[in-house]
Coordinates of C-alpha atoms in Angstrom, one line a residue:
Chain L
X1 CA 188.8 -29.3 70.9
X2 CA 188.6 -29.4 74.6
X3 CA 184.6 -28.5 74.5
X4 CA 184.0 -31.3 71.7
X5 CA 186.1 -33.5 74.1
X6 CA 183.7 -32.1 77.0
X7 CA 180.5 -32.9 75.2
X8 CA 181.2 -36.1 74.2
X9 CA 182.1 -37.2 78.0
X10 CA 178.7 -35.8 79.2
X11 CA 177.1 -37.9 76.2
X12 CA 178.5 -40.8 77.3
X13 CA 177.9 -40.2 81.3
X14 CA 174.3 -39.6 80.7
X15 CA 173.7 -42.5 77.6
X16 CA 175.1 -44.9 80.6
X17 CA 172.5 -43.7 83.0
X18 CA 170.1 -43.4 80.1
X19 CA 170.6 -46.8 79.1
X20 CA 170.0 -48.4 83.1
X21 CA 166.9 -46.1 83.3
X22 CA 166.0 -47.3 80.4
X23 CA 166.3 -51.1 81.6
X24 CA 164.0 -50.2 84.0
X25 CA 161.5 -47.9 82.8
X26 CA 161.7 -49.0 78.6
X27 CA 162.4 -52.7 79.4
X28 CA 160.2 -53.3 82.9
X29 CA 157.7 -50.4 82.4
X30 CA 158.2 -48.9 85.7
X31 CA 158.0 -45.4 85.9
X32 CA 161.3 -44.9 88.7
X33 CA 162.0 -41.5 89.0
X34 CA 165.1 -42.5 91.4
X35 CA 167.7 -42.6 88.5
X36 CA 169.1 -39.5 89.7
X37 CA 169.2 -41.2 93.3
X38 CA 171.0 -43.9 92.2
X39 CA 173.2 -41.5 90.2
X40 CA 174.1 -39.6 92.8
X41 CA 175.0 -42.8 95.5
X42 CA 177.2 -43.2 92.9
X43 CA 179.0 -40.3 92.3
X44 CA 179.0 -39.6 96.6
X45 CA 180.5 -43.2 97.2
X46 CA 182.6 -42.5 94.6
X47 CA 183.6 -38.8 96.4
X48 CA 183.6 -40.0 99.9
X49 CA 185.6 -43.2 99.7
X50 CA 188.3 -40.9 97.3
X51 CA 188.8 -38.2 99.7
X52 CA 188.0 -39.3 103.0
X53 CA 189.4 -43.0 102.5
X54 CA 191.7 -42.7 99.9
X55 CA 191.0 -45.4 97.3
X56 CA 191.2 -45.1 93.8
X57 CA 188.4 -43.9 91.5
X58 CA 189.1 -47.1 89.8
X59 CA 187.8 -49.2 92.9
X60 CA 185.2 -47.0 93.6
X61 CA 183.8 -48.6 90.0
X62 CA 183.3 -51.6 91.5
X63 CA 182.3 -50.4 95.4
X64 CA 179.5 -47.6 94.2
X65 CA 177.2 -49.9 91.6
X66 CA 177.5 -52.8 95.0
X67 CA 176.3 -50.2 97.1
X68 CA 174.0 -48.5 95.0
X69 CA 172.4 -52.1 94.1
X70 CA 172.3 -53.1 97.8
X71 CA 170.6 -49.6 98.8
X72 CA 168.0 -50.7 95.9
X73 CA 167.4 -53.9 96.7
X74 CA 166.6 -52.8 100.3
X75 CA 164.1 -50.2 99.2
X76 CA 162.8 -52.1 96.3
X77 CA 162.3 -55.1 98.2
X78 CA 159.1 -53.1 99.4
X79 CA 158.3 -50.6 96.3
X80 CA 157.8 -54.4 94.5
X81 CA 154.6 -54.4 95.4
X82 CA 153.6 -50.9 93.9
X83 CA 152.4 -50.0 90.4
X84 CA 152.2 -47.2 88.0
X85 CA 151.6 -44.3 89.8
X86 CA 152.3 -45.6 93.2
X87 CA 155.4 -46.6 92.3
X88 CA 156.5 -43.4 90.8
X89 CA 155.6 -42.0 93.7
X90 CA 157.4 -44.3 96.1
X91 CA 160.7 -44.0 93.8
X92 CA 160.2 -40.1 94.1
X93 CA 159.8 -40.2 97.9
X94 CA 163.2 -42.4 97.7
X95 CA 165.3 -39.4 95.7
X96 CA 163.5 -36.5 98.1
X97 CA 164.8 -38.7 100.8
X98 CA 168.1 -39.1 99.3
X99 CA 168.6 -35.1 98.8
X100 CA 167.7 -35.1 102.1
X101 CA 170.5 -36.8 103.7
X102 CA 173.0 -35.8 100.9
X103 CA 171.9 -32.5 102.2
X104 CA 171.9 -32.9 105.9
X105 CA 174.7 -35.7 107.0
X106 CA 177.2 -32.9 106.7
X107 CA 180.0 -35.0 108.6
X108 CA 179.7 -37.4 105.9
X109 CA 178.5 -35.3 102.5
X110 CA 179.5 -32.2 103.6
X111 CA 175.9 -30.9 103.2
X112 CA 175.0 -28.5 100.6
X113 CA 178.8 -27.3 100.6
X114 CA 179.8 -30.3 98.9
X115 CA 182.5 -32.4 98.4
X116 CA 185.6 -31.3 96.6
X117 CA 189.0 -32.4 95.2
X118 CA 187.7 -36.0 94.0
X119 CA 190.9 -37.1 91.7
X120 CA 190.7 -38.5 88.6
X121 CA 190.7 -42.1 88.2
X122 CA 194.6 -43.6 87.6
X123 CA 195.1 -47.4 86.8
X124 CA 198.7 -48.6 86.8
X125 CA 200.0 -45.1 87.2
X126 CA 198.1 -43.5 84.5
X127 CA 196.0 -40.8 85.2
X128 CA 193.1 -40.4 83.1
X129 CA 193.6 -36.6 83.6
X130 CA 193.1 -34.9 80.6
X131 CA 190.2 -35.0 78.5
X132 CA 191.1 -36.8 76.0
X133 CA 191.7 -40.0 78.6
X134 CA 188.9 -39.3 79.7
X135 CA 187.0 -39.7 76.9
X136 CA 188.3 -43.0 76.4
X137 CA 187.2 -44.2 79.8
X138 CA 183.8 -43.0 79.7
X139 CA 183.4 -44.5 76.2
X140 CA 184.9 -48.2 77.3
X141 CA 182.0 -47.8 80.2
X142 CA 179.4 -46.8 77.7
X143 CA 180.6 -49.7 75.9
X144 CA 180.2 -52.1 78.3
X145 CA 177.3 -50.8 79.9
X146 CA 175.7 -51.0 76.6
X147 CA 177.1 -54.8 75.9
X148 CA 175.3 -55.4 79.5
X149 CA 172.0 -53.7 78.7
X150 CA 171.9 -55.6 75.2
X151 CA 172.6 -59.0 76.9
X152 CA 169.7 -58.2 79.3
X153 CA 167.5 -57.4 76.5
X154 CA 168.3 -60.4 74.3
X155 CA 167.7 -63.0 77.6
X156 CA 164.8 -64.5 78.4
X157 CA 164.9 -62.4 81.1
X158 CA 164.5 -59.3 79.0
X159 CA 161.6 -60.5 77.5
X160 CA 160.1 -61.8 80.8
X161 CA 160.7 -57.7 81.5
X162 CA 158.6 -56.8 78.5
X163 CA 155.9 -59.0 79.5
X164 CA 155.3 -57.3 82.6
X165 CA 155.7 -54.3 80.6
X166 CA 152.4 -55.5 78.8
X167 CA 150.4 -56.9 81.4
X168 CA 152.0 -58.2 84.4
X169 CA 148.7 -59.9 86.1
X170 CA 148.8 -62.2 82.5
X171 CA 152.4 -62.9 82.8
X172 CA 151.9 -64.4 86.7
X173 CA 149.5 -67.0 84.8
X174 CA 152.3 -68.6 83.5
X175 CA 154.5 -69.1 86.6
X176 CA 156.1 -65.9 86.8
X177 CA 156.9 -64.9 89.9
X178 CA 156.8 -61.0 88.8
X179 CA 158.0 -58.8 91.5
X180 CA 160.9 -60.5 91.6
X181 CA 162.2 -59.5 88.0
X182 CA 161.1 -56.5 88.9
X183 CA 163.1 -56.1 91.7
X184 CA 166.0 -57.5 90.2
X185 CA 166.0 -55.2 87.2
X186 CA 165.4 -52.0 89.7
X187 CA 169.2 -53.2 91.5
X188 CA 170.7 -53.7 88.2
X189 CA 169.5 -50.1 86.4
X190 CA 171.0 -48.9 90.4
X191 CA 174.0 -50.5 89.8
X192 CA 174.7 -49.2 86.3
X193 CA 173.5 -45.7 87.5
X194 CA 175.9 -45.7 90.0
X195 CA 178.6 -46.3 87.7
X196 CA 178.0 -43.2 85.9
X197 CA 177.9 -41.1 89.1
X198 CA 181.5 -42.3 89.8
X199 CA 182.4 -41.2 86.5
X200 CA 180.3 -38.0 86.8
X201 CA 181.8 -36.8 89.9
X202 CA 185.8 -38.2 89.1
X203 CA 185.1 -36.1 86.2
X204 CA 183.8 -33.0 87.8
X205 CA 185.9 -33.5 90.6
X206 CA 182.8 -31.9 92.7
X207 CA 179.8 -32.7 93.7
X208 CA 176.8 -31.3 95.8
X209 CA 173.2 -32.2 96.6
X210 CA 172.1 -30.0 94.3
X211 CA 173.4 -31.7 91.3
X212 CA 171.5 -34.9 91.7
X213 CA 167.8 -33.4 91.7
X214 CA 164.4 -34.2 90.3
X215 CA 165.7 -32.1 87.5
X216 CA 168.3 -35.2 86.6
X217 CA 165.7 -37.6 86.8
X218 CA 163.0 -36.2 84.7
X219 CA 166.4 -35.2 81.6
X220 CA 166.6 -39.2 81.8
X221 CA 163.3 -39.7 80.8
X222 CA 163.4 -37.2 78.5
X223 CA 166.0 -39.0 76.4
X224 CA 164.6 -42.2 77.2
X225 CA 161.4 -40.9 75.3
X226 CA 162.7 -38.5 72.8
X227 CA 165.0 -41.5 71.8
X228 CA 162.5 -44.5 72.0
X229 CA 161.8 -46.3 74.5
X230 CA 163.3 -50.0 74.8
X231 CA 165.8 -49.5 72.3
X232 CA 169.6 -49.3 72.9
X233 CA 170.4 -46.6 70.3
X234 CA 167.5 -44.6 70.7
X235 CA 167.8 -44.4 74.0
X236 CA 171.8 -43.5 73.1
X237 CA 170.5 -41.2 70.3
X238 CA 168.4 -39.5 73.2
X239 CA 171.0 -38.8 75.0
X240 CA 173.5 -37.0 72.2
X241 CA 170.5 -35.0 71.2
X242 CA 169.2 -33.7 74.7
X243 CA 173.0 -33.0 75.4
X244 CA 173.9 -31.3 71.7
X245 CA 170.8 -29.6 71.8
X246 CA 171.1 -27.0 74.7
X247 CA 174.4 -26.7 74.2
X248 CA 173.6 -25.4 70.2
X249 CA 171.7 -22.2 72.2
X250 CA 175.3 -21.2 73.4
X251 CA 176.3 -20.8 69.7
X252 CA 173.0 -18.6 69.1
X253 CA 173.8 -15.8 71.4
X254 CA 171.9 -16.6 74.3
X255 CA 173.7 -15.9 77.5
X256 CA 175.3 -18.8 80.1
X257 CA 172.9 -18.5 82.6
X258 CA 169.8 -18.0 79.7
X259 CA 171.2 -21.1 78.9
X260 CA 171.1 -23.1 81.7
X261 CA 167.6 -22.1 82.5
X262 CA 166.6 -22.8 79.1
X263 CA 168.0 -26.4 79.2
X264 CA 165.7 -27.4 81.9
X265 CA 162.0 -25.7 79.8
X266 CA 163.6 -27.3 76.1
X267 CA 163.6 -30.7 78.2
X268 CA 160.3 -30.3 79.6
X269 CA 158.7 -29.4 75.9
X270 CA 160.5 -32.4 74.3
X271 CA 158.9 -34.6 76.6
X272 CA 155.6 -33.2 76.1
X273 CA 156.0 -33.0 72.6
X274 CA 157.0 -36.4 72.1
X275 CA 154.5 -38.5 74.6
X276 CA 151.6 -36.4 72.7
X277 CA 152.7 -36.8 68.9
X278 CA 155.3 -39.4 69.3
X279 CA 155.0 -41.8 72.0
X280 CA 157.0 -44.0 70.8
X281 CA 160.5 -41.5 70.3
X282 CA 162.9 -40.8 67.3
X283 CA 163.7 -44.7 66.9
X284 CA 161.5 -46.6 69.1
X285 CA 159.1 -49.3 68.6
X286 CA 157.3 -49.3 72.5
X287 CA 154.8 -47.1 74.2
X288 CA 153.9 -46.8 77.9
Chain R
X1 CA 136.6 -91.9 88.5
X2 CA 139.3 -89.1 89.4
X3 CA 138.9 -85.7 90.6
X4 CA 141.5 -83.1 89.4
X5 CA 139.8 -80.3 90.3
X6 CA 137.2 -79.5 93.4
X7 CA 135.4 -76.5 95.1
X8 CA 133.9 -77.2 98.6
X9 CA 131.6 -74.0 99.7
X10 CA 133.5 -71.8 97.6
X11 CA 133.0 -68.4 98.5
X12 CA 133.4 -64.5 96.7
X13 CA 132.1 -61.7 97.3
X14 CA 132.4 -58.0 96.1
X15 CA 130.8 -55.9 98.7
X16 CA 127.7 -57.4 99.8
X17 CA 126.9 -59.5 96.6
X18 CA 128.2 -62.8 96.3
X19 CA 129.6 -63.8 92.8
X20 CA 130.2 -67.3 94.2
X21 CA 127.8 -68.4 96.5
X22 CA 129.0 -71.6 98.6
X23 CA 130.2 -73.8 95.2
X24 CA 131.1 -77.2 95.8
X25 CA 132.0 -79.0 92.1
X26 CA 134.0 -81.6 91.2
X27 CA 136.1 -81.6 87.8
X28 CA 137.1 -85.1 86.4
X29 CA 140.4 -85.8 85.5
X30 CA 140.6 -85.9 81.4
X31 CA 137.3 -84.7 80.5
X32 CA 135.7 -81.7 79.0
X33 CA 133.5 -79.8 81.8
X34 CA 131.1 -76.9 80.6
X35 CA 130.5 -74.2 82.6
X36 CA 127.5 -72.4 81.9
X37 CA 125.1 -69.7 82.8
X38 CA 123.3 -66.6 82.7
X39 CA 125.3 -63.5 82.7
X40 CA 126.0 -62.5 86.4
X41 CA 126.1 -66.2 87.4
X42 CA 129.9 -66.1 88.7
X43 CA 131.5 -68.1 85.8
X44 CA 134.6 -65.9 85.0
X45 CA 134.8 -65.4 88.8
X46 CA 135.1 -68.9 89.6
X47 CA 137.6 -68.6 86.8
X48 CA 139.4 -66.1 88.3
X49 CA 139.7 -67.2 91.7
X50 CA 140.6 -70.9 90.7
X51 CA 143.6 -69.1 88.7
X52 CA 144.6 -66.5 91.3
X53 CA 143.4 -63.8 90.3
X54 CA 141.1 -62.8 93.1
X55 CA 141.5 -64.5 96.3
X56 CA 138.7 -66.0 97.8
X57 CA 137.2 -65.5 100.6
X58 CA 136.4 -69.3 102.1
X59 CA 135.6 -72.5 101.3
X60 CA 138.5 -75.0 99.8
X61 CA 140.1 -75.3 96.6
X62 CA 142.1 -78.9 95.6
X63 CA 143.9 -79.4 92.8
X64 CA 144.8 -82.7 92.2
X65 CA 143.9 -83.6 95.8
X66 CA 145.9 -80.5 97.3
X67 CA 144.3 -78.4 99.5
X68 CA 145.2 -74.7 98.1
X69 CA 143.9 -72.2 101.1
X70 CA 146.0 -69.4 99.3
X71 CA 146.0 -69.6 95.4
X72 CA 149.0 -67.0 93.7
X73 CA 148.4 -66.9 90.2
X74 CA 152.6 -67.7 89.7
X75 CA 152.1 -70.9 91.4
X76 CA 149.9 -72.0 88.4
X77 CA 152.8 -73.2 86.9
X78 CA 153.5 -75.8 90.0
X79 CA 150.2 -76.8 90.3
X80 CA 149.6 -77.7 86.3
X81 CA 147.0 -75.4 85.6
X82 CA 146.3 -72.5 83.4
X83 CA 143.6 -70.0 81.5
X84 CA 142.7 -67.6 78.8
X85 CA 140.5 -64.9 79.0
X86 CA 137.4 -63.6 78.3
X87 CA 138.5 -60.3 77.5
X88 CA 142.0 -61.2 75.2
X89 CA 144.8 -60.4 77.5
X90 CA 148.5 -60.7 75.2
X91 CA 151.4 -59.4 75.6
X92 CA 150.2 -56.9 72.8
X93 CA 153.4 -55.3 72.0
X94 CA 155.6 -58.1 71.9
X95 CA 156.0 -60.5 68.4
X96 CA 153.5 -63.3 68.1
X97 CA 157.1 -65.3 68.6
X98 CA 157.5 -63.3 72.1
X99 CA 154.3 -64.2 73.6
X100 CA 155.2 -68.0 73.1
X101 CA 158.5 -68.4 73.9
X102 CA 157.8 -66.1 77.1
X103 CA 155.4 -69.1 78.0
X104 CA 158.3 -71.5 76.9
X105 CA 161.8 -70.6 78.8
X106 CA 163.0 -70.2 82.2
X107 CA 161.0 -68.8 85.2
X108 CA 163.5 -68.0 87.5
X109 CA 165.2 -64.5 87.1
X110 CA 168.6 -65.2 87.5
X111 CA 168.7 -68.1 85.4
X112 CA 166.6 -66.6 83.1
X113 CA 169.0 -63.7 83.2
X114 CA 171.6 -66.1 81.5
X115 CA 169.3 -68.0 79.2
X116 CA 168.9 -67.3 75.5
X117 CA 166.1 -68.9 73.9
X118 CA 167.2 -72.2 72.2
X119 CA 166.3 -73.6 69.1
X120 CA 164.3 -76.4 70.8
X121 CA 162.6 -73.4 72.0
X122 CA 162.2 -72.2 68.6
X123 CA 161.0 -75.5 67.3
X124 CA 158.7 -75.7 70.3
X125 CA 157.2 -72.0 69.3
X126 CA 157.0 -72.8 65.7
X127 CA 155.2 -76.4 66.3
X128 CA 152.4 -74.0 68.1
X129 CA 152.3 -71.8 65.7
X130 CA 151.1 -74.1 63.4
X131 CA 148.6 -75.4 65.2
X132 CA 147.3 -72.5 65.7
X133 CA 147.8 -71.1 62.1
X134 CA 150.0 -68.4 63.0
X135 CA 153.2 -69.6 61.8
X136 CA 153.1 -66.8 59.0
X137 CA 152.9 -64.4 61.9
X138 CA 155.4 -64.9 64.2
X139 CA 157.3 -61.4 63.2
X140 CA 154.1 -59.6 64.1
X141 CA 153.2 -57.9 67.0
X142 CA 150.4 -59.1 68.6
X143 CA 148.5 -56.3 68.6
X144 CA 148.3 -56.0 64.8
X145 CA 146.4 -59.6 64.8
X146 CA 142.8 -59.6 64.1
X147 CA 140.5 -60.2 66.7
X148 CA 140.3 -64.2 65.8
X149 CA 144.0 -64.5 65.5
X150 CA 144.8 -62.8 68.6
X151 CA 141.9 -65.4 70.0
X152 CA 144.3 -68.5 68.6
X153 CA 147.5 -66.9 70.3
X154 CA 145.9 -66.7 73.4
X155 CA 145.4 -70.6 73.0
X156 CA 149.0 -70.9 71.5
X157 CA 149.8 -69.4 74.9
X158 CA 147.9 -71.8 76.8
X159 CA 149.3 -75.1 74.9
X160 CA 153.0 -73.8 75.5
X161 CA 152.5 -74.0 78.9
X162 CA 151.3 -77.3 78.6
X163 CA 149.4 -77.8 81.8
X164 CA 147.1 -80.3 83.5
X165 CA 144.2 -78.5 83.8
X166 CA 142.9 -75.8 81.3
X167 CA 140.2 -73.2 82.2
X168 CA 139.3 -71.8 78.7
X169 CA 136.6 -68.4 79.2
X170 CA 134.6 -67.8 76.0
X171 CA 137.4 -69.3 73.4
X172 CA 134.5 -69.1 70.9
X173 CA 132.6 -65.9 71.6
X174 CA 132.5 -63.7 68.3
X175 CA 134.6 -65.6 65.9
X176 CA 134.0 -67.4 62.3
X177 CA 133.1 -70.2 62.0
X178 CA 136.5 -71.4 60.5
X179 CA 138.3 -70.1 64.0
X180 CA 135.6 -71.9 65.7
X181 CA 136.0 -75.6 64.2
X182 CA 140.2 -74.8 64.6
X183 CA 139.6 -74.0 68.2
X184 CA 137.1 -77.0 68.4
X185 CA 139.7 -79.4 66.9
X186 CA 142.4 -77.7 69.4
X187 CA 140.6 -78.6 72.7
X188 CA 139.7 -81.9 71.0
X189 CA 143.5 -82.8 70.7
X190 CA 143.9 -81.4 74.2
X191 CA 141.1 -83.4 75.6
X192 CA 143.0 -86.8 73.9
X193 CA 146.3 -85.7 75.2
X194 CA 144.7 -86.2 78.6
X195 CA 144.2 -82.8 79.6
X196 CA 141.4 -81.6 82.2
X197 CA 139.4 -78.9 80.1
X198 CA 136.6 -76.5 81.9
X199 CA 135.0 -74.4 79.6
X200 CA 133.1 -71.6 80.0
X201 CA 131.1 -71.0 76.6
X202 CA 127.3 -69.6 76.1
X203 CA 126.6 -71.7 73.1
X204 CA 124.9 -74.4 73.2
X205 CA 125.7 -76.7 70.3
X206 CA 129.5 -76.3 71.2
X207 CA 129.0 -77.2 74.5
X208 CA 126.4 -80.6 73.7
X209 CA 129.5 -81.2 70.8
X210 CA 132.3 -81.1 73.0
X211 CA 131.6 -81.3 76.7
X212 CA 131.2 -84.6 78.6
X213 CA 130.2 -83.1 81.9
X214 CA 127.9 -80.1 82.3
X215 CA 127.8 -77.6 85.1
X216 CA 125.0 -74.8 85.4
X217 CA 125.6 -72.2 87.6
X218 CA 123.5 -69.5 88.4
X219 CA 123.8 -66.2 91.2
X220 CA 127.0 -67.8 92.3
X221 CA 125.5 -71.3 93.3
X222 CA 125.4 -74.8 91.6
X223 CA 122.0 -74.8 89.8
X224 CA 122.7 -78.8 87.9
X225 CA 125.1 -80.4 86.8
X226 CA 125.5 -83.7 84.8
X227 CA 125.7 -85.3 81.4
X228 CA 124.9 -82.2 78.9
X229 CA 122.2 -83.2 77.0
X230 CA 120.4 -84.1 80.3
X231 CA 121.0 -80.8 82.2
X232 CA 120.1 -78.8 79.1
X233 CA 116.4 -80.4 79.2
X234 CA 116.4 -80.0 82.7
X235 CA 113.1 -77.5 83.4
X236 CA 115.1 -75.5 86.2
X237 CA 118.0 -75.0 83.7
X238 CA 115.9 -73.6 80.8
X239 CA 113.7 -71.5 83.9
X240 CA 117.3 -70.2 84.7
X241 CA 119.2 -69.9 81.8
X242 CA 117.1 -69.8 78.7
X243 CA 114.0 -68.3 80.3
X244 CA 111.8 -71.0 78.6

């Protein structure tokens, strides 16, 4: 029951960053690879101001997506003025950068040692400590996360979003003043990000630099296009599938470390597969 | 007589060839002005630059008698003015609805962020619909219009953003002649309404229908300009443009 309990908290940690890529990449069309950046500010802030400060997980919910969204803001205050590719490659320099210092600033990250011991989050005295808790808190954030992303997508501000999606030079003709939406939607999809890195790592209780790699990034994507693009329960349906499905090779006799190298090719196919014969995903109705 | 819109030695070039070649025009407020030329003549350039879309690179712009050194296409919306295209630029995966009622609610992010559309917004986006014909539409997605449909949303766009001054480029080129009168009738009502119309268009009965001020343009400069029926007999004009 445990592993069941397991899976269904990964499915929820990676539908929440799913569903802020997904504001940003299904909603805006811009191709940020810094999801796993933003993830892992997250789940760092979370780690750091736990163990080395002492506040609650519970706090660090409301500190990390602040941070994360300030951090963004910053940088996307500049990347507003790339595009397509160039932005992708900005937002890729970003998470490189990130690794970097998650890697290096060893007083405060501990470098590639990591940080352990991050506790569980506890609210009035109750510690969400087994997984069963736990399940319930990262399905009341997927909840609201998703209540969030749907209110976005219903404003007019989602829609402004899709119309740069289309064509953003057309969209300036009628008064839009583009780069900021787009900047505004790249803090919010850092914010929610960051939210489940705090859950990720409270969950884990470690983290290291490695965890929050390109790798991260491109399984976001992934689920974001296997489960359609620009819709909430595709993108959701993404992520159970692109969860459930590696984890089904355990059950067909492939070894744990097959596995795990496995994981990383059947998420590389799936996204090929899909932007060639299905660009569109399992339940979605837009294409980049 | 008012001017709404003038160039004074307007000037863009790509490279070394200029598409606008020192331009100095005046558009009266609440008429119809054609725009005509040969290809090449620096008609959707002008078009371009006097919406934003490529800077240009001296001379003055005023709108309105505003002096615009800088023109950002967003500012369009401050400054009354608006466009279509000559190639059809919608929001092509987006409802027929969408692309109106983008035109329609808030520009500013964060109020936007909090705004759902009403249903005077709806009202508003159904009213254009009609006008244009496309009410039966609305739940499509633009791109699964036909060519003259998706020419009418483009001009369902343009009369949701109700502007001042509307720059229309080739409304007419390759459509029935059905979609022809209803865009006809469309600027018609626009031009009653008050509005300031330029329109670039390569046929000529449209242009000696609906146009009360012609301009000729040819390699980027002011070739004539006047009453239509008088520039089009003009000898330098059919020289230039009709090779007569």
């Amino acid at each position: 029951m445990e592993y069941i309990f397991h899976i269904i908290i990964l499915i929820s940690i990676y539908g929440i960053l799913a569903l802020a890529q997904n504001l940003v990449m299904g909603e805006a069309g811009l191709l940020a690879i810094s999801g796993a950046a933003f993830y892992g500010i997250g789940a760092y802030v979370a780690a750091i101001f736990a163990t080395k400060l002492g506040l609650s997980i519970i706090t660090t919910l409301f500190i990390a997506p602040i941070i994360a969204g300030l951090i963004a803001l910053v940088i996307g205050a500049s990347f507003a003025r790339f595009r397509d590719d160039y932005f992708m490659l900005a937002t890729l320099g970003f998470l490189m950068i990130f690794n970097t210092v998650t890697k290096n600033w060893e007083i405060l990250t501990n470098g590639s040692y990591g940080i352990p011991g991050i506790p569980k989050p506890q609210i009035f005295g109750f510690i969400f400590s087994t997984p069963l808790s736990f399940v319930f808190l990262s399905l009341f954030l997927l909840i609201i996360v998703t209540i969030v992303s749907e209110l976005i997508k219903r404003s007019s501000f989602g829609r402004a979003l899709n119309a740069i999606r289309e064509d953003e030079d057309a969209l300036k003709i009628f008064g839009y003043q583009t780069s900021r939406y787009k900047l505004m939607i790249f803090t919010i999809g850092a914010a929610l990000s960051a939210l489940g890195g705090v859950l990720f790592a409270s969950y884990i209780t470690f983290i290291d630099p490695n965890l929050f790699t390109v790798n991260e990034s491109i399984l976001l994507w992934a689920m974001i296009v296997v489960g359609g693009m620009g819709q909430t329960r595709g993108v959701l349906l993404g992520a159970l599938l692109l969860i459930i499905i590696p984890e089904m090779l355990r059950f067909v006799g492939f070894p744990t470390e097959v596995v795990g190298l496995m994981r990383q090719c059947i998420y590389g196919l799936l996204l090929v597969f899909f932007m060639l014969y299905r660009p569109k995903g399992i339940l979605g109705i837009y294409k980049l | 007589m008012k001017y709404i819109l003038q160039t004074k030695n307007l000037v863009k070039s790509f490279g070394g060839v200029h598409a606008i070649d020192h331009l100095s025009i005046n558009i009266v407020e609440g008429q119809i002005t054609g725009l005509v030329g040969p290809n090449g003549s620096g008609k959707t350039t002008l078009i371009n630059v006097l919406s934003g879309f490529f800077p240009h690179d001296s001379g003055e712009i005023i709108f309105s008698g505003v002096n615009r050194n800088k023109i950002l296409s967003w500012e369009n919306q401050i400054y009354n003015i608006t466009r279509t295209f000559q190639q059809i630029r919608l929001f092509e995966q987006m409802t027929v609805l969408d692309n109106i009622l983008v035109v329609l609610t808030e520009r500013s992010p964060i109020y936007s962020l909090f705004e759902r559309h009403t249903q005077y917004h709806l009202k508003c986006a159904e009213d254009i619909l009609r006008k244009i014909g496309l009410h039966e539409k609305l739940s499509h997605r633009a791109s699964d219009l036909s060519y003259g449909q998706r020419k009418l949303l483009e001009i369902g766009r343009v009369l949701a953003m109700n502007a001042e001054i509307i720059l229309f480029d080739e409304p007419f080129a390759g459509l029935f002649p059905e979609t022809v009168k209803k865009i006809e009738e469309i600027i018609q009502n626009l031009k009653q309404e008050g509005k300031s119309i330029v329109l670039v268009e390569h046929n000529m009965a449209i242009i000696r229908k609906l146009c009360d001020h012609l301009i000729v343009m040819d390699a980027g400069k002011l070739l004539a300009e006047g009453h239509p029926e008088k520039v089009l007999s003009e000898k330098i004009v059919l020289e230039a443009y009709l090779g007569e």
